Each structure stands twice: as C-alpha cells, then as structure tokens.
Short mmCIF file of C-alpha atoms (C1' of nucleotides) in Angstrom, two decimals:
data_model
loop_
_atom_site.label_atom_id
_atom_site.label_comp_id
_atom_site.label_asym_id
_atom_site.label_seq_id
_atom_site.Cartn_x
_atom_site.Cartn_y
_atom_site.Cartn_z
CA MET M 1 94.02 -161.69 126.80
CA LYS M 2 95.58 -160.91 123.47
CA SER M 3 97.86 -157.92 123.42
CA PHE M 4 96.64 -154.83 121.67
CA LEU M 5 99.46 -155.25 119.25
CA SER M 6 98.44 -158.68 118.10
CA ARG M 7 94.86 -157.58 117.83
CA PHE M 8 95.97 -154.75 115.65
CA GLU M 9 98.12 -157.10 113.64
CA MET M 10 95.17 -159.40 113.06
CA PHE M 11 93.04 -156.51 112.03
CA LEU M 12 95.68 -155.43 109.55
CA HIS M 13 96.18 -158.91 108.19
CA GLY M 14 92.49 -159.15 107.58
CA LYS M 15 92.94 -156.21 105.25
CA GLY M 16 96.08 -157.51 103.64
CA LEU M 17 98.19 -154.97 105.47
CA ARG M 18 101.25 -155.33 107.68
CA LEU M 19 102.12 -154.42 111.19
CA THR M 20 105.20 -152.30 110.70
CA ALA M 21 107.51 -150.88 113.32
CA GLN M 22 106.00 -147.44 112.87
CA ARG M 23 102.45 -148.64 113.21
CA ALA M 24 103.34 -150.57 116.32
CA GLU M 25 105.02 -147.51 117.77
CA VAL M 26 101.97 -145.35 117.21
CA LEU M 27 99.73 -147.92 118.83
CA ARG M 28 102.01 -148.32 121.85
CA CYS M 29 102.31 -144.62 122.26
CA ILE M 30 98.61 -143.92 122.26
CA TYR M 31 97.96 -146.84 124.57
CA ARG M 32 100.58 -145.68 126.99
CA THR M 33 99.06 -142.28 127.59
CA HIS M 34 95.77 -141.76 129.28
CA ARG M 35 95.26 -138.32 127.89
CA HIS M 36 93.34 -137.51 124.80
CA VAL M 37 95.93 -136.52 122.29
CA THR M 38 95.86 -134.74 118.98
CA ALA M 39 97.68 -136.13 115.98
CA GLU M 40 100.24 -133.40 116.36
CA GLU M 41 100.86 -134.18 120.01
CA LEU M 42 101.24 -137.83 119.20
CA PHE M 43 103.68 -136.98 116.48
CA GLU M 44 105.74 -134.96 118.92
CA MET M 45 105.68 -137.66 121.55
CA LEU M 46 106.98 -140.09 118.99
CA ARG M 47 109.58 -137.65 117.81
CA ARG M 48 110.85 -136.99 121.31
CA LYS M 49 111.40 -140.67 121.94
CA GLY M 50 113.24 -140.25 118.72
CA ASP M 51 114.73 -143.68 118.39
CA ARG M 52 112.70 -144.09 115.30
CA SER M 53 111.94 -141.55 112.69
CA ILE M 54 108.29 -141.27 112.01
CA SER M 55 106.52 -138.81 109.81
CA ARG M 56 103.36 -136.87 110.38
CA ALA M 57 101.83 -138.59 107.40
CA THR M 58 102.38 -141.98 108.97
CA VAL M 59 100.87 -140.84 112.23
CA TYR M 60 97.77 -139.67 110.42
CA ARG M 61 97.58 -142.78 108.30
CA THR M 62 98.00 -145.07 111.27
CA LEU M 63 95.46 -143.15 113.31
CA SER M 64 92.96 -143.69 110.54
CA LEU M 65 93.58 -147.40 110.61
CA LEU M 66 93.34 -147.53 114.36
CA GLU M 67 90.07 -145.71 114.27
CA GLU M 68 88.70 -147.95 111.58
CA GLY M 69 89.59 -150.96 113.65
CA GLY M 70 88.02 -149.51 116.74
CA PHE M 71 91.32 -149.24 118.62
CA VAL M 72 90.96 -145.54 119.15
CA ASP M 73 88.14 -143.06 119.16
CA ALA M 74 88.40 -139.70 117.52
CA LEU M 75 86.45 -136.96 119.18
CA SER M 76 86.67 -133.27 119.48
CA VAL M 77 84.64 -131.06 121.72
CA GLY M 78 84.46 -127.33 121.53
CA ARG M 79 86.93 -125.08 119.90
CA ASP M 80 90.08 -127.07 120.41
CA GLN M 81 92.73 -127.67 117.91
CA GLY M 82 91.82 -130.65 115.83
CA LEU M 83 90.52 -134.05 116.76
CA ARG M 84 91.64 -135.73 119.91
CA TYR M 85 92.24 -139.43 120.01
CA GLU M 86 91.93 -141.85 122.88
CA HIS M 87 92.46 -145.55 123.02
CA THR M 88 89.42 -147.71 123.55
CA LEU M 89 90.57 -151.20 124.48
CA GLY M 90 90.90 -152.05 128.11
CA HIS M 91 88.59 -149.16 128.71
CA GLU M 92 85.54 -150.73 127.28
CA HIS M 93 82.82 -148.46 128.47
CA HIS M 94 83.75 -145.25 130.07
CA ASP M 95 82.50 -141.74 130.08
CA HIS M 96 84.27 -138.49 130.70
CA MET M 97 84.36 -135.62 133.12
CA VAL M 98 86.26 -132.77 131.57
CA CYS M 99 87.65 -130.08 133.83
CA GLN M 100 87.21 -126.72 132.23
CA GLU M 101 89.97 -125.20 134.34
CA CYS M 102 92.90 -127.51 133.86
CA GLY M 103 91.68 -129.63 130.98
CA LYS M 104 92.08 -132.82 132.95
CA ILE M 105 89.87 -135.66 131.81
CA LEU M 106 88.54 -138.11 134.35
CA GLU M 107 87.24 -141.33 132.99
CA PHE M 108 84.56 -143.13 134.91
CA HIS M 109 82.04 -145.85 134.58
CA SER M 110 78.68 -146.01 136.24
CA GLU M 111 76.37 -148.94 136.08
CA ALA M 112 73.57 -146.74 137.33
CA ILE M 113 73.97 -144.42 134.37
CA GLU M 114 74.20 -147.29 131.92
CA ALA M 115 71.08 -148.85 133.33
CA ALA M 116 69.20 -145.58 133.26
CA GLN M 117 70.22 -145.06 129.66
CA ASP M 118 69.07 -148.49 128.63
CA ALA M 119 65.78 -147.92 130.37
CA VAL M 120 65.10 -144.67 128.55
CA ALA M 121 66.13 -146.13 125.22
CA ALA M 122 63.83 -149.08 125.72
CA GLU M 123 60.98 -146.73 126.53
CA HIS M 124 61.41 -145.16 123.12
CA GLY M 125 61.97 -148.43 121.32
CA PHE M 126 65.46 -147.24 120.49
CA LYS M 127 68.25 -149.75 120.05
CA VAL M 128 71.53 -148.36 121.32
CA THR M 129 74.78 -149.33 119.67
CA SER M 130 77.03 -146.82 121.35
CA HIS M 131 76.91 -143.70 123.39
CA ARG M 132 79.00 -140.84 124.53
CA LEU M 133 78.60 -138.95 127.76
CA ASN M 134 80.73 -135.98 128.62
CA MET M 135 80.29 -133.94 131.74
CA PHE M 136 81.95 -130.55 131.86
CA GLY M 137 82.78 -128.68 135.01
CA HIS M 138 85.47 -128.29 137.62
CA CYS M 139 87.55 -131.04 139.12
CA ALA M 140 88.15 -131.41 142.83
CA ASP M 141 91.71 -130.07 142.57
CA CYS M 142 90.74 -126.88 140.84
CA GLN M 143 87.95 -126.29 143.31
CA ALA M 144 90.37 -126.79 146.17
CA ALA M 145 92.87 -124.47 144.54
CA GLY M 146 90.18 -121.82 144.54
CA LYS M 147 90.33 -121.41 140.80
CA VAL M 148 86.59 -121.72 140.65
CA PRO M 149 84.05 -119.15 141.76
CA LYS M 150 81.95 -120.46 144.61
CA ASP M 151 78.44 -121.53 143.80
CA ALA M 152 76.64 -118.33 143.06
CA ASP M 153 78.54 -117.16 140.01
CA GLU M 154 77.63 -120.19 138.06
CA SER M 155 74.40 -118.80 136.67
CA THR M 156 75.18 -116.01 134.28
CA ASP M 157 71.80 -116.35 132.71
CA GLU M 158 68.66 -114.28 132.97
CA SER M 159 66.10 -116.56 134.44
CA SER M 160 68.10 -119.30 135.96
CA THR M 161 66.03 -122.17 137.08
CA SER M 162 67.54 -124.31 139.76
CA SER M 163 69.17 -126.72 137.39
CA HIS M 164 72.51 -126.07 135.83
CA GLU M 165 73.30 -125.12 132.27
CA HIS M 166 73.29 -127.85 129.79
CA ALA M 167 74.57 -128.73 126.44
CA GLY M 168 72.33 -130.81 124.33
CA MET T 1 59.45 -118.47 126.34
CA LYS T 2 61.85 -115.94 124.91
CA SER T 3 62.81 -116.45 121.31
CA PHE T 4 66.28 -117.69 120.63
CA LEU T 5 66.98 -114.44 118.90
CA SER T 6 66.20 -112.27 121.87
CA ARG T 7 68.17 -114.55 124.10
CA PHE T 8 71.10 -114.21 121.79
CA GLU T 9 70.62 -110.48 121.72
CA MET T 10 70.68 -110.34 125.49
CA PHE T 11 73.79 -112.41 125.56
CA LEU T 12 75.46 -110.08 123.08
CA HIS T 13 74.37 -106.96 124.92
CA GLY T 14 75.85 -108.35 128.07
CA LYS T 15 79.16 -108.34 126.25
CA GLY T 16 78.68 -104.94 124.69
CA LEU T 17 78.06 -106.48 121.30
CA ARG T 18 75.23 -106.12 118.85
CA LEU T 19 72.75 -108.41 117.22
CA THR T 20 73.35 -107.74 113.55
CA ALA T 21 71.45 -109.02 110.56
CA GLN T 22 74.22 -111.48 109.78
CA ARG T 23 74.40 -112.84 113.29
CA ALA T 24 70.64 -113.25 113.37
CA GLU T 25 70.76 -115.05 110.06
CA VAL T 26 73.35 -117.51 111.26
CA LEU T 27 71.37 -118.22 114.38
CA ARG T 28 68.14 -118.74 112.46
CA CYS T 29 69.83 -120.96 109.97
CA ILE T 30 71.38 -123.26 112.50
CA TYR T 31 68.17 -123.43 114.49
CA ARG T 32 66.18 -124.30 111.43
CA THR T 33 68.10 -127.42 110.62
CA HIS T 34 68.18 -130.49 112.78
CA ARG T 35 71.34 -131.83 111.31
CA HIS T 36 74.78 -131.32 112.70
CA VAL T 37 76.40 -128.94 110.30
CA THR T 38 79.95 -127.84 109.66
CA ALA T 39 80.87 -124.20 109.36
CA GLU T 40 81.32 -124.69 105.65
CA GLU T 41 77.89 -126.26 105.22
CA LEU T 42 76.34 -123.45 107.17
CA PHE T 43 78.14 -120.94 105.01
CA GLU T 44 76.79 -122.59 101.90
CA MET T 45 73.26 -122.75 103.24
CA LEU T 46 73.42 -119.05 103.96
CA ARG T 47 74.91 -118.36 100.58
CA ARG T 48 72.22 -120.29 98.78
CA LYS T 49 69.47 -118.31 100.43
CA GLY T 50 71.59 -115.54 99.10
CA ASP T 51 69.41 -112.61 100.03
CA ARG T 52 72.21 -111.43 102.18
CA SER T 53 75.89 -111.61 101.57
CA ILE T 54 77.68 -113.26 104.39
CA SER T 55 81.31 -114.17 104.60
CA ARG T 56 82.97 -117.27 105.88
CA ALA T 57 84.72 -115.20 108.48
CA THR T 58 81.44 -113.96 109.86
CA VAL T 59 80.07 -117.47 110.03
CA TYR T 60 83.08 -118.60 112.01
CA ARG T 61 83.01 -115.57 114.26
CA THR T 62 79.31 -115.93 114.93
CA LEU T 63 79.63 -119.62 115.58
CA SER T 64 82.22 -118.85 118.22
CA LEU T 65 79.85 -116.43 119.90
CA LEU T 66 77.00 -118.88 119.73
CA GLU T 67 79.11 -121.54 121.28
CA GLU T 68 80.31 -119.27 124.01
CA GLY T 69 76.74 -118.40 124.82
CA GLY T 70 75.69 -122.02 124.83
CA PHE T 71 73.38 -121.64 121.84
CA VAL T 72 75.21 -124.27 119.88
CA ASP T 73 77.52 -127.11 120.68
CA ALA T 74 80.61 -127.86 118.71
CA LEU T 75 81.49 -131.48 118.48
CA SER T 76 83.22 -133.69 116.06
CA VAL T 77 83.17 -137.43 116.03
CA GLY T 78 85.33 -139.64 113.91
CA ARG T 79 87.08 -138.63 110.79
CA ASP T 80 84.69 -136.09 109.49
CA GLN T 81 85.56 -132.82 108.02
CA GLY T 82 85.93 -130.30 110.78
CA LEU T 83 83.73 -129.56 113.75
CA ARG T 84 80.03 -130.04 113.49
CA TYR T 85 77.68 -127.67 115.18
CA GLU T 86 74.24 -128.32 116.52
CA HIS T 87 71.80 -126.01 118.17
CA THR T 88 71.03 -126.68 121.78
CA LEU T 89 67.34 -125.87 121.41
CA GLY T 90 67.08 -123.41 124.16
CA HIS T 91 68.54 -124.01 127.51
CA GLU T 92 66.18 -126.69 128.53
CA HIS T 93 68.11 -129.74 129.27
CA HIS T 94 67.77 -132.72 127.06
CA ASP T 95 69.90 -135.44 125.63
CA HIS T 96 69.88 -137.05 122.21
CA MET T 97 69.27 -140.40 120.64
CA VAL T 98 70.62 -140.27 117.14
CA CYS T 99 69.37 -142.81 114.66
CA GLN T 100 72.20 -143.97 112.49
CA GLU T 101 69.84 -145.11 109.77
CA CYS T 102 67.64 -142.11 109.12
CA GLY T 103 69.53 -139.45 111.03
CA LYS T 104 66.52 -138.64 113.15
CA ILE T 105 67.31 -137.08 116.48
CA LEU T 106 65.09 -137.90 119.43
CA GLU T 107 65.38 -135.61 122.36
CA PHE T 108 64.65 -136.92 125.77
CA HIS T 109 65.07 -136.14 129.37
CA SER T 110 65.56 -138.62 132.17
CA GLU T 111 65.65 -137.72 135.81
CA ALA T 112 67.16 -141.09 136.55
CA ILE T 113 70.11 -140.35 134.31
CA GLU T 114 70.53 -136.88 135.73
CA ALA T 115 70.50 -138.22 139.25
CA ALA T 116 72.97 -140.95 138.42
CA GLN T 117 75.28 -138.41 136.80
CA ASP T 118 75.16 -136.10 139.77
CA ALA T 119 75.89 -139.01 142.05
CA VAL T 120 78.98 -140.06 140.13
CA ALA T 121 80.22 -136.52 139.88
CA ALA T 122 79.80 -136.03 143.60
CA GLU T 123 81.75 -139.20 144.24
CA HIS T 124 84.67 -137.69 142.39
CA GLY T 125 84.31 -134.27 143.92
CA PHE T 126 83.59 -132.98 140.45
CA LYS T 127 81.33 -129.96 140.04
CA VAL T 128 79.26 -130.27 136.89
CA THR T 129 78.34 -127.19 134.92
CA SER T 130 77.05 -128.89 131.82
CA HIS T 131 76.97 -132.20 130.12
CA ARG T 132 76.19 -133.83 126.88
CA LEU T 133 74.86 -137.29 126.33
CA ASN T 134 74.37 -138.74 122.90
CA MET T 135 73.19 -142.26 122.31
CA PHE T 136 73.68 -143.67 118.84
CA GLY T 137 71.71 -146.53 117.43
CA HIS T 138 68.53 -147.35 115.58
CA CYS T 139 65.15 -145.80 116.12
CA ALA T 140 61.96 -147.79 116.45
CA ASP T 141 60.83 -146.88 112.92
CA CYS T 142 63.97 -148.10 111.25
CA GLN T 143 63.89 -151.32 113.23
CA ALA T 144 60.30 -151.88 112.21
CA ALA T 145 61.17 -151.14 108.60
CA GLY T 146 63.74 -153.90 108.82
CA LYS T 147 66.60 -151.60 107.90
CA VAL T 148 68.59 -152.93 110.79
CA PRO T 149 70.30 -156.30 111.05
CA LYS T 150 68.76 -158.34 113.84
CA ASP T 151 72.08 -159.46 115.29
CA ALA T 152 73.02 -157.75 118.50
CA ASP T 153 76.76 -157.87 118.05
CA GLU T 154 77.85 -157.27 121.61
CA SER T 155 80.89 -159.49 121.75
CA THR T 156 84.19 -157.72 121.29
CA ASP T 157 86.25 -160.61 120.10
CA GLU T 158 89.47 -160.13 118.28
CA SER T 159 88.68 -162.49 115.46
CA SER T 160 85.64 -160.53 114.47
CA THR T 161 86.12 -158.52 111.35
CA SER T 162 82.80 -156.80 111.67
CA SER T 163 82.82 -153.06 111.57
CA HIS T 164 81.55 -152.30 115.00
CA GLU T 165 80.95 -148.74 115.93
CA HIS T 166 82.81 -147.67 119.01
CA ALA T 167 82.30 -144.73 121.27
CA GLY T 168 84.07 -143.74 124.41
"C1'" DG S 1 81.70 -89.44 115.95
"C1'" DT S 2 82.99 -93.67 118.21
"C1'" DG S 3 83.27 -98.25 118.29
"C1'" DC S 4 81.56 -102.58 116.82
"C1'" DA S 5 80.95 -105.54 112.48
"C1'" DT S 6 81.78 -107.00 107.97
"C1'" DG S 7 84.03 -108.83 103.83
"C1'" DC S 8 87.97 -109.89 101.69
"C1'" DA S 9 92.17 -111.93 101.18
"C1'" DA S 10 96.25 -113.46 103.31
"C1'" DA S 11 98.06 -116.29 106.94
"C1'" DA S 12 98.06 -120.01 110.07
"C1'" DT S 13 96.58 -124.71 111.11
"C1'" DT S 14 95.32 -129.19 110.36
"C1'" DT S 15 94.99 -133.18 107.27
"C1'" DT S 16 95.62 -135.63 102.87
"C1'" DT S 17 98.13 -137.10 98.81
"C1'" DG S 18 101.70 -138.02 94.98
"C1'" DC S 19 105.80 -140.06 94.42
"C1'" DA S 20 110.37 -142.07 94.66
"C1'" DA S 21 112.83 -144.99 97.60
"C1'" DG S 22 112.86 -148.60 101.25
"C1'" DT S 23 111.00 -153.03 103.27
"C1'" DT S 24 108.83 -157.31 103.78
"C1'" DG S 25 107.44 -161.79 102.62
"C1'" DC D 1 110.07 -159.53 92.58
"C1'" DA D 2 105.56 -157.73 93.74
"C1'" DA D 3 103.19 -155.64 97.01
"C1'" DC D 4 102.85 -152.73 100.91
"C1'" DT D 5 105.07 -148.56 103.52
"C1'" DT D 6 107.39 -144.64 104.47
"C1'" DG D 7 109.03 -139.82 104.49
"C1'" DC D 8 109.01 -135.75 102.30
"C1'" DA D 9 107.03 -131.94 100.47
"C1'" DA D 10 103.33 -130.11 98.03
"C1'" DA D 11 98.44 -129.69 98.06
"C1'" DA D 12 94.02 -129.39 100.05
"C1'" DA D 13 90.99 -128.29 103.59
"C1'" DT D 14 89.79 -125.81 107.70
"C1'" DT D 15 90.02 -121.81 110.71
"C1'" DT D 16 91.88 -117.31 112.16
"C1'" DT D 17 93.40 -112.58 111.51
"C1'" DG D 18 94.62 -107.78 109.63
"C1'" DC D 19 92.67 -104.09 107.67
"C1'" DA D 20 89.87 -100.76 105.31
"C1'" DT D 21 85.15 -99.80 104.88
"C1'" DG D 22 80.37 -99.83 106.55
"C1'" DC D 23 76.81 -99.39 110.19
"C1'" DA D 24 74.51 -98.69 114.58
"C1'" DC D 25 73.89 -96.02 118.47
#
DNA sequence: GTGCATGCAAAATTTTTGCAAGTTG
DNA sequence: CAACTTGCAAAAATTTTGCATGCAC
C-alpha cells in the first residue's frame, strides 16, 4: 500500500501544492503518535526533535491541509484546550473509549456496533456517510488502581433509573 | 417529567449555587434551538432577545455549569470556530443522526447498539459512564428530494480527489 | 449581613494572516 | 524566474479571570 507520505503528496499535487520537508515532518509526527494531539502539542513535539525549525503557523497550515485531505480528523470533546487531531489512515473505522481519570484513549472497532448502526439507519431511511462514537468512563487500569469509586457512587442524580448517564 | 429548569435548579442547589434569571435564560435558549451553537452564537441570541442584559462571561460560566451537570454537551468537529454546544434533551438516552443536507437531527435509541457497546467495553475492562454516538449522512427526505448524489463513494483510493467526509 | 452572581474589561489562549525572504521546479 | 512556502510577529478570535457592585436568602 502507498505510504501516507505519497498519498499526501498526491493530494497536494492535485491542488498544485508541494510536499515540503516541513509538511512531511508534520505528517510523520502525527502518524507516529497514537494520542490525540493539539496543534500546540504537535508543535512542541516537532520542536523537541528540533532538527528542523518549524513554526506554529506552518503546523496550523499543514494541519488544515491534512484535515481537508482526510488524513487527520479534528475533534474536541468537552472543555479541553483547543481541537485535538488524530490520524485517520490505517485506522479506517474506529471508535473511542476515553478514560476520564487518566485521559487515555482506547481505540476499538466492533462489527456488532457497526451492524447495529446500519440497521437503525436503514430503519429510518437514513444514509450514513460517517459516524463518531465516543464512550466515556474509566479504563481498566484506573479501576484497578482504585482511582474510581466502586459502583454505587456513579449515580449522583435524583431519580436514577438503572441505566447509566448519557450524553446525547 | 421534571422540567429542565427544575432539574438544573436541583443540580445547582446540590452545589450550593442558585438558579438566577441569567442562568435560566441560557438554559432556555439552548434548549429552544436544535442547532449546535457556539458560545458566541448563544450570546448573540440572548442579546437579540435583549430583554435582559447578559454578558459573555456569564454565558461561558453558565455553559460550564450546564456541561458539568450533563445538560449540554460540548463538542467540536473539524475546523469550526470554537466548541459547539448542544442540549442533551433530558437525561434520557438517545443518539443522533445528523442530516448534512438540511441539518435535521433525528434522535433514536437502539438497544442493539447499547448492548454491543456494553459488550465491547466489557471486553476491554472499561467501565462506561456515558457515551455519545453521532451518525452523519442524509435523511430520507433529502434523498427523496434528490439533493444527494446517488453514488455511494465507499472506496478510499488514493487517486480519488473527491472530498470525502471522514470521521474517526 | 453574608456569600453567590454579574458585568465589564483586561488577560490568557488559541488560531489566522500579512509580509519579506527562502525554495523549488 | 514565477510560483509556492516559510517564519515571524502582529492581529483576530475564543475563553478565562479579577474586581467592584448587585442580589438572594
């Protein structure tokens, strides 16, 4: 399969743009990490490697291109700082479990969920082009470390029905 | 069922805070619209109604409270301006299908999806406290109205220059 | 009264842009 | 050489905070 770099290069060429050293570096950097990074974090990662000077402006500009080409997704949930970016290729369809204790993000893929989604969409005559599923909670590690109240404390609400809290 | 306002009031009381006219206004305003609004948009909506002076700061502060209480979700996708907020429509669980043509939001609930989610989470030892599922695409009406290209562009080939929406 | 809430404006953050200089084909 | 690019710094946009005043209990 084509490398991400050459895909990016083709995308750029299609727009009459060039694959420069800086752009390549940004792409490599974001494809190397599996975290969801902010532009600022990315900028610092690039700075630390330091062999090449890169400016914030270039990071932002490249991120825009990458997003436009579908190489990264920009997404921010809750009151974080800024947008967080994640690469998309090689990770075609995945969803997220976000640990509210340590911030860790587990990516997963479930055919069962996909199938169920398609079924519901079909029921409503809805044609799905993309979707985003994020589950928030506590990862196994944080539960083991006892950072999480046992089961009972979870419902801080008045009339808790059996099911858990949800974000729509 | 309890009104959103009284729920919010209870939430505030639990924290030793008060339900003020401004806070109520922000809540009403965001529950009245079905769009995903930014803080700035909300501020302007409130300003336009104008019967009550409200400051940006109060909008932001109230939004934080609402989010903390689970009355709204903050989420930003792609290169928008800032976070967008949406009401959660009570605490009943539902997910969203968002039509990219007309902006309509269909709410739905699927036990099959819930079950599949719980199963995956359990597999990973992850304890879910909340989740959010948004499916983007085209609603039945817009398809019928022919606003949507027939082509189901599923292939992710590098040579394609089509602007294909991507979501993690 | 006491303490929470508000508005304002200033400050802090995050992102975009203008421009001169550097690169690439 | 004629674009396209970059870095820098200034500008713009977004969000938070300090503080004096105003309100609710």
